[in-house]
Amino acid sequence: MTSGNDFQDFDRPIFTAELTPHRSLSRTGFIILMSVLVIASFISGILFLRMGAWPVFGFFVLDVVLIYWAFRVNYARARAFEQLVLTPYELRLRRVSHRGHAMEWTFNPHWVRLDVEEHHEFGVEGIYLSARAQRVAVGKFLSPNEKASFAKALRLALQDARRGPTYNPLN
């Protein structure tokens, strides 16, 4: 006879991962960069104004505004993420866009295939989960080294899931 606690082990995740795009410039770095850019553009613009080339000042302002806008778009896109949860009975992939739109796929870990596209010079270019007629890209925003490391970890986790749950009397 089994107790209800025995079935909780079957739903316990074997592997979880949250993938997020990397942004190398922190908020403090952004503030410092924009401050230096504003000061340099203002000083340069004033010099051109004094020489009589007043339209150049407008272009300096436009440059600062466009660079600020580009960074804001970049940081907004960084809110996107992917979550993977692998249990002995399912692999769930949840992708949330930078706008908050979520898409979710569920795979059977016994039937899903992990396809890795590799280039001899550049390394891993793509990771895909394939099952039946579905093929879903995972971690498109990761660097080639990060993709290789993630693919290796996911491959090992899928092997554990295919082996099935194990009984440990010490838990």
XYZ file of N, CA, C and O in Angstrom:
684
model
N 0.848 -1.172 0.000
C 0.000 0.000 0.000
C 0.896 1.238 0.000
O 1.884 1.306 0.695
N 0.547 2.228 -0.791
C 1.357 3.439 -0.886
C 0.639 4.595 -0.218
O -0.590 4.660 -0.209
N 1.403 5.493 0.316
C 0.820 6.699 0.912
C 0.779 7.799 -0.139
O 1.392 7.701 -1.192
N 0.079 8.875 0.151
C -0.028 9.997 -0.775
C 1.302 10.684 -1.009
O 1.518 11.300 -2.035
N 2.228 10.582 -0.069
C 3.530 11.239 -0.207
C 4.395 10.594 -1.275
O 5.272 11.235 -1.824
N 4.171 9.304 -1.570
C 4.970 8.621 -2.579
C 4.757 9.223 -3.966
O 5.661 9.241 -4.783
N 3.584 9.737 -4.236
C 3.278 10.278 -5.555
C 3.814 11.694 -5.726
O 3.929 12.184 -6.837
N 4.154 12.372 -4.632
C 4.712 13.711 -4.748
C 6.084 13.675 -5.413
O 6.472 14.618 -6.079
N 6.826 12.580 -5.244
C 8.150 12.472 -5.852
C 8.083 12.440 -7.376
O 9.020 12.838 -8.046
N 6.954 11.975 -7.926
C 6.824 11.882 -9.376
C 6.671 13.258 -10.018
O 7.009 13.450 -11.180
N 6.153 14.228 -9.273
C 5.966 15.577 -9.804
C 7.102 16.519 -9.423
O 7.113 17.661 -9.836
N 8.045 16.045 -8.632
C 9.176 16.876 -8.230
C 10.065 17.125 -9.453
O 10.439 16.194 -10.158
N 10.418 18.392 -9.713
C 11.242 18.686 -10.891
C 12.631 18.048 -10.806
O 13.273 18.072 -9.772
N 13.048 17.490 -11.926
C 14.398 16.955 -12.067
C 15.337 18.081 -12.474
O 16.491 18.138 -12.060
N 14.811 18.987 -13.279
C 15.631 20.069 -13.848
C 14.740 21.286 -14.039
O 13.623 21.172 -14.540
N 15.225 22.430 -13.610
C 14.530 23.693 -13.872
C 15.563 24.711 -14.358
O 16.710 24.682 -13.915
N 15.136 25.555 -15.251
C 16.024 26.600 -15.756
C 15.190 27.802 -16.162
O 14.095 27.652 -16.695
N 15.721 28.968 -15.876
C 15.117 30.196 -16.367
C 16.188 30.907 -17.189
O 17.229 31.298 -16.663
N 15.924 31.045 -18.467
C 16.869 31.665 -19.395
C 16.452 33.100 -19.646
O 15.295 33.373 -19.975
N 17.396 34.008 -19.480
C 17.132 35.425 -19.712
C 18.228 35.998 -20.607
O 19.369 35.559 -20.547
N 17.882 36.990 -21.422
C 18.903 37.626 -22.257
C 19.933 38.346 -21.384
O 19.592 38.937 -20.363
N 21.180 38.293 -21.808
C 22.256 38.940 -21.062
C 22.373 40.405 -21.471
O 22.335 40.731 -22.648
N 22.485 41.256 -20.485
C 22.741 42.674 -20.730
C 23.981 43.046 -19.943
O 24.016 42.929 -18.721
N 25.015 43.492 -20.635
C 26.301 43.740 -19.991
C 26.359 45.080 -19.281
O 27.215 45.294 -18.435
N 25.474 45.997 -19.590
C 25.508 47.323 -18.979
C 24.456 47.401 -17.878
O 23.255 47.272 -18.137
N 24.906 47.607 -16.646
C 23.981 47.707 -15.514
C 23.270 49.058 -15.535
O 23.604 49.946 -16.322
N 22.316 49.217 -14.638
C 21.580 50.486 -14.553
C 22.528 51.631 -14.194
O 22.444 52.716 -14.766
N 23.449 51.380 -13.268
C 24.420 52.399 -12.888
C 25.323 52.751 -14.068
O 25.600 53.931 -14.319
N 25.764 51.742 -14.801
C 26.591 51.973 -15.983
C 25.847 52.785 -17.032
O 26.430 53.659 -17.695
N 24.553 52.509 -17.182
C 23.727 53.249 -18.134
C 23.641 54.722 -17.736
O 23.781 55.613 -18.579
N 23.436 54.978 -16.461
C 23.332 56.363 -15.983
C 24.653 57.094 -16.197
O 24.672 58.244 -16.654
N 25.762 56.428 -15.897
C 27.078 57.046 -16.097
C 27.327 57.316 -17.576
O 27.760 58.413 -17.961
N 27.043 56.323 -18.419
C 27.244 56.499 -19.862
C 26.400 57.640 -20.405
O 26.912 58.494 -21.152
N 25.136 57.691 -20.039
C 24.272 58.761 -20.542
C 24.702 60.120 -20.002
O 24.640 61.121 -20.729
N 25.160 60.182 -18.750
C 25.636 61.456 -18.182
C 26.849 61.966 -18.946
O 26.914 63.157 -19.304
N 27.806 61.091 -19.201
C 29.002 61.485 -19.957
C 28.612 61.915 -21.373
O 29.117 62.922 -21.887
N 27.709 61.188 -21.983
C 27.274 61.522 -23.339
C 26.564 62.869 -23.381
O 26.812 63.689 -24.282
N 25.690 63.128 -22.398
C 24.971 64.408 -22.357
C 25.952 65.559 -22.159
O 25.878 66.577 -22.853
N 26.882 65.384 -21.220
C 27.850 66.456 -20.942
C 28.732 66.711 -22.169
O 28.936 67.870 -22.581
N 29.252 65.657 -22.776
C 30.121 65.817 -23.956
C 29.353 66.442 -25.120
O 29.874 67.331 -25.818
N 28.116 66.003 -25.332
C 27.317 66.560 -26.432
C 26.975 68.023 -26.172
O 26.988 68.849 -27.091
N 26.664 68.348 -24.921
C 26.318 69.733 -24.601
C 27.513 70.662 -24.799
O 27.393 71.732 -25.411
N 28.668 70.247 -24.291
C 29.875 71.079 -24.443
C 30.229 71.236 -25.923
O 30.516 72.342 -26.393
N 30.190 70.129 -26.674
C 30.494 70.207 -28.109
C 29.466 71.067 -28.832
O 29.808 71.867 -29.720
N 28.216 70.919 -28.457
C 27.160 71.710 -29.082
C 27.327 73.199 -28.825
O 27.113 74.029 -29.726
N 27.701 73.553 -27.597
C 27.929 74.964 -27.267
C 29.087 75.525 -28.092
O 29.026 76.663 -28.600
N 30.151 74.731 -28.253
C 31.285 75.182 -29.069
C 30.850 75.461 -30.507
O 31.245 76.469 -31.108
N 30.043 74.592 -31.065
C 29.563 74.804 -32.439
C 28.609 75.997 -32.503
O 28.591 76.732 -33.490
N 27.810 76.185 -31.448
C 26.920 77.353 -31.416
C 27.724 78.644 -31.441
O 27.367 79.598 -32.152
N 28.807 78.694 -30.682
C 29.644 79.897 -30.612
C 30.358 80.165 -31.942
O 30.687 81.313 -32.242
N 30.606 79.086 -32.701
C 31.260 79.267 -34.010
C 30.241 79.647 -35.085
O 30.618 79.918 -36.218
N 28.947 79.632 -34.741
C 27.919 80.013 -35.697
C 27.272 78.841 -36.413
O 26.420 79.041 -37.267
N 27.659 77.630 -36.084
C 27.063 76.444 -36.726
C 25.949 75.905 -35.825
O 26.025 74.827 -35.270
N 24.893 76.717 -35.685
C 23.830 76.371 -34.755
C 23.076 75.082 -35.084
O 22.596 74.406 -34.176
N 22.927 74.641 -36.339
C 22.204 73.385 -36.583
C 22.903 72.155 -35.980
O 22.257 71.163 -35.660
N 24.224 72.238 -35.799
C 24.962 71.100 -35.256
C 24.501 70.805 -33.835
O 24.426 69.646 -33.423
N 24.159 71.852 -33.073
C 23.681 71.665 -31.700
C 22.432 70.765 -31.697
O 22.294 69.880 -30.848
N 21.546 70.977 -32.655
C 20.330 70.146 -32.763
C 20.652 68.693 -33.043
O 19.988 67.785 -32.519
N 21.675 68.462 -33.851
C 22.058 67.085 -34.144
C 22.652 66.392 -32.912
O 22.454 65.196 -32.710
N 23.382 67.147 -32.095
C 23.899 66.566 -30.849
C 22.741 66.165 -29.933
O 22.771 65.110 -29.309
N 21.735 67.020 -29.834
C 20.552 66.699 -29.020
C 19.857 65.458 -29.581
O 19.476 64.552 -28.840
N 19.696 65.424 -30.904
C 19.055 64.278 -31.548
C 19.842 62.992 -31.295
O 19.241 61.941 -31.024
N 21.164 63.049 -31.356
C 21.997 61.873 -31.064
C 21.749 61.346 -29.658
O 21.583 60.142 -29.454
N 21.726 62.238 -28.686
C 21.509 61.824 -27.295
C 20.130 61.186 -27.142
O 19.985 60.133 -26.507
N 19.119 61.790 -27.727
C 17.754 61.258 -27.630
C 17.668 59.878 -28.286
O 17.073 58.951 -27.720
N 18.264 59.708 -29.455
C 18.217 58.414 -30.147
C 18.992 57.331 -29.396
O 18.534 56.179 -29.327
N 20.129 57.672 -28.829
C 20.893 56.688 -28.051
C 20.121 56.291 -26.803
O 20.044 55.110 -26.447
N 19.499 57.255 -26.135
C 18.669 56.950 -24.955
C 17.522 56.015 -25.347
O 17.259 55.019 -24.675
N 16.847 56.334 -26.449
C 15.728 55.507 -26.906
C 16.192 54.079 -27.235
O 15.522 53.107 -26.871
N 17.339 53.943 -27.896
C 17.854 52.616 -28.246
C 18.145 51.788 -26.991
O 17.829 50.592 -26.940
N 18.731 52.407 -25.981
C 18.985 51.684 -24.729
C 17.686 51.299 -24.030
O 17.578 50.219 -23.454
N 16.704 52.175 -24.056
C 15.412 51.855 -23.414
C 14.751 50.659 -24.107
O 14.211 49.778 -23.445
N 14.802 50.628 -25.428
C 14.255 49.480 -26.169
C 15.030 48.214 -25.815
O 14.446 47.153 -25.586
N 16.348 48.318 -25.742
C 17.198 47.183 -25.404
C 16.849 46.644 -24.013
O 16.725 45.437 -23.819
N 16.700 47.522 -23.035
C 16.357 47.084 -21.680
C 14.944 46.520 -21.609
O 14.676 45.596 -20.847
N 14.029 47.066 -22.399
C 12.666 46.522 -22.427
C 12.674 45.103 -22.984
O 11.981 44.218 -22.470
N 13.464 44.852 -23.998
C 13.557 43.509 -24.580
C 14.197 42.515 -23.623
O 14.002 41.312 -23.750
N 14.961 43.005 -22.664
C 15.631 42.128 -21.694
C 14.640 41.523 -20.706
O 15.001 40.626 -19.948
N 13.400 41.991 -20.702
C 12.394 41.421 -19.789
C 11.867 40.077 -20.274
O 11.147 39.398 -19.552
N 12.219 39.677 -21.469
C 11.788 38.372 -21.997
C 12.541 37.264 -21.271
O 13.661 37.460 -20.803
N 11.906 36.106 -21.148
C 12.575 34.967 -20.521
C 11.911 33.668 -20.960
O 10.814 33.669 -21.519
N 12.620 32.576 -20.713
C 12.105 31.225 -20.976
C 12.303 30.401 -19.714
O 13.350 30.475 -19.081
N 11.296 29.619 -19.369
C 11.381 28.722 -18.222
C 11.215 27.290 -18.706
O 10.318 27.000 -19.494
N 12.079 26.424 -18.218
C 11.958 24.996 -18.500
C 11.816 24.267 -17.177
O 12.574 24.519 -16.241
N 10.853 23.369 -17.119
C 10.667 22.520 -15.944
C 10.534 21.093 -16.446
O 9.665 20.785 -17.260
N 11.412 20.223 -15.949
C 11.420 18.827 -16.359
C 11.092 17.959 -15.152
O 11.764 18.026 -14.130
N 10.028 17.189 -15.266
C 9.672 16.178 -14.269
C 9.791 14.820 -14.955
O 9.990 14.761 -16.172
N 9.651 13.729 -14.212
C 9.731 12.428 -14.882
C 8.663 12.208 -15.958
O 8.808 11.348 -16.812
N 7.594 13.006 -15.932
C 6.486 12.765 -16.858
C 6.224 13.869 -17.866
O 5.427 13.679 -18.776
N 6.870 15.028 -17.715
C 6.669 16.078 -18.712
C 7.808 17.092 -18.697
O 8.477 17.294 -17.686
N 7.987 17.698 -19.856
C 8.926 18.808 -20.018
C 8.080 19.991 -20.455
O 7.418 19.946 -21.493
N 8.061 21.022 -19.619
C 7.279 22.221 -19.913
C 8.214 23.357 -20.269
O 9.150 23.661 -19.536
N 7.956 23.979 -21.398
C 8.701 25.157 -21.841
C 7.710 26.312 -21.874
O 6.667 26.224 -22.527
N 8.039 27.364 -21.164
C 7.191 28.562 -21.127
C 8.036 29.733 -21.572
O 9.078 30.026 -20.990
N 7.592 30.401 -22.637
C 8.310 31.550 -23.189
C 7.446 32.790 -22.982
O 6.293 32.833 -23.403
N 8.034 33.802 -22.330
C 7.330 35.057 -22.086
C 8.082 36.154 -22.832
O 9.284 36.337 -22.625
N 7.375 36.860 -23.696
C 8.003 37.924 -24.484
C 8.216 39.161 -23.614
O 7.715 39.247 -22.497
N 8.915 40.138 -24.160
C 9.164 41.376 -23.421
C 7.881 42.156 -23.178
O 7.827 42.994 -22.299
N 6.845 41.850 -23.915
C 5.551 42.510 -23.726
C 4.651 41.755 -22.754
O 3.550 42.185 -22.473
N 5.112 40.585 -22.297
C 4.331 39.810 -21.333
C 3.477 38.714 -21.947
O 2.762 38.020 -21.232
N 3.557 38.527 -23.271
C 2.789 37.465 -23.922
C 3.472 36.125 -23.652
O 4.665 35.975 -23.904
N 2.697 35.179 -23.144
C 3.271 33.874 -22.790
C 2.801 32.797 -23.760
O 1.648 32.804 -24.202
N 3.726 31.905 -24.089
C 3.424 30.720 -24.885
C 3.977 29.528 -24.124
O 5.029 29.637 -23.495
N 3.271 28.409 -24.193
C 3.715 27.252 -23.430
C 3.617 25.992 -24.288
O 2.663 25.815 -25.041
N 4.634 25.143 -24.156
C 4.675 23.863 -24.833
C 4.915 22.784 -23.788
O 5.678 22.987 -22.843
N 4.294 21.633 -23.991
C 4.490 20.497 -23.099
C 4.921 19.304 -23.930
O 4.308 18.998 -24.967
N 5.983 18.648 -23.487
C 6.529 17.494 -24.189
C 6.610 16.317 -23.229
O 6.790 16.495 -22.019
N 6.539 15.129 -23.774
C 6.800 13.920 -23.020
C 8.316 13.713 -23.040
O 8.907 13.597 -24.107
N 8.967 13.652 -21.866
C 10.435 13.551 -21.868
C 10.967 12.251 -22.478
O 12.119 12.183 -22.879
N 10.117 11.249 -22.580
C 10.544 9.985 -23.178
C 10.567 10.052 -24.703
O 11.241 9.253 -25.345
N 9.828 11.005 -25.280
C 9.724 11.084 -26.726
C 10.365 12.335 -27.315
O 10.572 12.410 -28.524
N 10.664 13.301 -26.487
C 11.236 14.546 -27.003
C 12.689 14.325 -27.405
O 13.410 13.548 -26.794
N 13.077 15.005 -28.468
C 14.452 14.933 -28.955
C 15.092 16.298 -28.780
O 14.483 17.333 -29.059
N 16.320 16.320 -28.344
C 17.075 17.560 -28.220
C 17.994 17.657 -29.427
O 18.951 16.899 -29.548
N 17.669 18.583 -30.334
C 18.472 18.794 -31.538
C 19.373 20.000 -31.329
O 18.906 21.068 -30.926
N 20.651 19.819 -31.609
C 21.619 20.899 -31.455
C 22.273 21.141 -32.807
O 22.845 20.231 -33.393
N 22.161 22.365 -33.305
C 22.822 22.748 -34.554
C 24.149 23.391 -34.189
O 24.185 24.368 -33.450
N 25.216 22.827 -34.746
C 26.544 23.299 -34.406
C 27.308 23.678 -35.667
O 27.227 22.994 -36.681
N 28.041 24.777 -35.586
C 28.904 25.226 -36.669
C 30.343 24.984 -36.236
O 30.694 25.238 -35.088
N 31.180 24.489 -37.144
C 32.545 24.123 -36.758
C 33.380 25.320 -36.288
O 34.312 25.152 -35.522
N 33.056 26.544 -36.740
C 33.813 27.721 -36.310
C 33.157 28.474 -35.165
O 33.832 28.967 -34.271
N 31.839 28.568 -35.193
C 31.137 29.437 -34.259
C 30.555 28.712 -33.057
O 30.091 29.348 -32.121
N 30.514 27.407 -33.077
C 29.959 26.653 -31.956
C 28.472 26.386 -32.129
O 27.966 26.333 -33.248
N 27.777 26.250 -31.036
C 26.350 25.912 -31.072
C 25.561 27.125 -31.545
O 25.634 28.202 -30.970
N 24.798 26.917 -32.604
C 23.997 28.001 -33.171
C 22.528 27.893 -32.819
O 21.813 28.880 -32.859
N 22.060 26.698 -32.481
C 20.649 26.542 -32.157
C 20.376 25.299 -31.346
O 21.037 24.273 -31.516
N 19.401 25.400 -30.441
C 18.934 24.266 -29.645
C 17.435 24.152 -29.898
O 16.704 25.151 -29.818
N 16.982 22.940 -30.187
C 15.579 22.722 -30.508
C 15.047 21.523 -29.738
O 15.738 20.514 -29.584
N 13.804 21.632 -29.277
C 13.079 20.496 -28.719
C 12.145 20.012 -29.818
O 11.346 20.789 -30.343
N 12.255 18.727 -30.167
C 11.454 18.181 -31.255
C 10.673 16.967 -30.767
O 11.223 16.091 -30.112
N 9.410 16.948 -31.125
C 8.557 15.797 -30.854
C 7.391 15.855 -31.826
O 6.777 16.909 -31.997
N 7.136 14.728 -32.461
C 6.084 14.640 -33.484
C 6.290 15.733 -34.514
O 7.343 15.854 -35.106
N 5.281 16.589 -34.706
C 5.381 17.645 -35.720
C 5.844 18.967 -35.115
O 5.921 19.967 -35.816
N 6.152 18.986 -33.828
C 6.579 20.219 -33.173
C 8.096 20.324 -33.155
O 8.799 19.349 -32.921
N 8.575 21.531 -33.393
C 9.996 21.823 -33.233
C 10.083 23.246 -32.694
O 9.686 24.196 -33.364
N 10.588 23.361 -31.469
C 10.603 24.645 -30.781
C 12.043 25.012 -30.442
O 12.766 24.210 -29.844
N 12.443 26.218 -30.824
C 13.785 26.718 -30.495
C 13.824 27.127 -29.029
O 12.859 27.667 -28.495
N 14.959 26.869 -28.397
C 15.148 27.215 -26.986
C 16.403 28.065 -26.857
O 17.438 27.744 -27.435
N 16.321 29.143 -26.095
C 17.492 29.957 -25.788
C 18.134 30.617 -26.979
O 19.360 30.662 -27.072
N 17.341 31.181 -27.880
C 17.896 31.827 -29.071
C 18.825 32.983 -28.712
O 19.737 33.287 -29.459
N 18.584 33.610 -27.589
C 19.345 34.790 -27.199
C 20.626 34.469 -26.445
O 21.382 35.368 -26.091
N 20.910 33.193 -26.202
C 22.133 32.812 -25.488
C 23.337 32.849 -26.420
O 23.203 32.700 -27.638
N 24.512 33.018 -25.848
C 25.748 32.977 -26.629
C 26.058 31.520 -26.988
O 25.507 30.599 -26.366
N 26.925 31.265 -27.959
C 27.239 29.875 -28.326
C 27.763 29.039 -27.153
O 27.384 27.870 -27.011
N 28.605 29.612 -26.296
C 29.102 28.852 -25.144
C 27.988 28.555 -24.146
O 27.930 27.459 -23.576
N 27.111 29.525 -23.926
C 25.981 29.308 -23.025
C 25.034 28.257 -23.596
O 24.511 27.423 -22.857
N 24.825 28.285 -24.906
C 23.967 27.277 -25.539
C 24.559 25.882 -25.376
O 23.838 24.927 -25.090
N 25.860 25.756 -25.556
C 26.519 24.450 -25.416
C 26.385 23.932 -23.989
O 26.060 22.756 -23.777
N 26.615 24.788 -23.022
C 26.513 24.398 -21.622
C 25.075 24.019 -21.262
O 24.834 23.007 -20.589
N 24.124 24.810 -21.729
C 22.719 24.523 -21.452
C 22.276 23.222 -22.120
O 21.570 22.413 -21.511
N 22.682 23.003 -23.368
C 22.309 21.776 -24.086
C 22.855 20.547 -23.371
O 22.161 19.531 -23.252
N 24.087 20.633 -22.872
C 24.680 19.511 -22.144
C 23.902 19.213 -20.866
O 23.571 18.053 -20.576
N 23.558 20.256 -20.104
C 22.806 20.076 -18.862
C 21.408 19.517 -19.139
O 20.940 18.611 -18.428
N 20.748 20.023 -20.166
C 19.407 19.537 -20.496
C 19.450 18.105 -20.999
O 18.588 17.289 -20.671
N 20.459 17.759 -21.782
C 20.599 16.390 -22.277
C 20.754 15.405 -21.101
O 20.126 14.355 -21.059
N 21.584 15.767 -20.122
C 21.766 14.903 -18.941
C 20.474 14.798 -18.135
O 20.125 13.717 -17.641
N 19.748 15.902 -18.001
C 18.483 15.884 -17.268
C 17.444 15.021 -17.986
O 16.683 14.285 -17.339
N 17.406 15.097 -19.311
C 16.475 14.249 -20.069
C 16.818 12.768 -19.895
O 15.922 11.923 -19.804
N 18.111 12.455 -19.831
C 18.506 11.061 -19.578
C 18.025 10.605 -18.206
O 17.548 9.484 -18.058
N 18.127 11.467 -17.208
C 17.621 11.134 -15.870
C 16.111 10.913 -15.891
O 15.599 9.996 -15.247
N 15.396 11.768 -16.618
C 13.941 11.633 -16.699
C 13.546 10.341 -17.400
O 12.586 9.685 -16.997
N 14.287 9.956 -18.416
C 13.974 8.716 -19.147
C 14.254 7.482 -18.309
O 13.647 6.444 -18.513
N 15.204 7.612 -17.379
C 15.500 6.509 -16.477
C 14.346 6.251 -15.520
O 14.180 5.165 -15.005
N 13.566 7.295 -15.247
C 12.406 7.161 -14.380
C 12.726 7.519 -12.948
O 13.882 7.648 -12.556
N 11.686 7.667 -12.145
C 11.893 8.019 -10.743
C 12.541 6.864 -9.991
O 12.288 5.699 -10.288
N 13.376 7.202 -9.049
C 14.032 6.177 -8.243
C 13.533 6.267 -6.834
O 13.140 7.344 -6.347
N 13.549 5.177 -6.148
C 13.084 5.126 -4.772
C 14.278 5.275 -3.855
O 15.266 4.544 -3.977
N 14.210 6.211 -2.943
C 15.262 6.408 -1.954
C 14.618 6.317 -0.578
O 13.868 7.215 -0.183
N 14.893 5.266 0.172
C 14.231 5.099 1.466
C 14.690 6.126 2.520
O 14.077 6.254 3.552
N 15.758 6.861 2.239
C 16.257 7.830 3.206
C 15.547 9.178 3.120
O 15.709 10.021 3.973
N 14.765 9.414 2.086
C 14.022 10.696 1.951
C 12.803 10.715 2.815
O 12.080 9.894 3.026
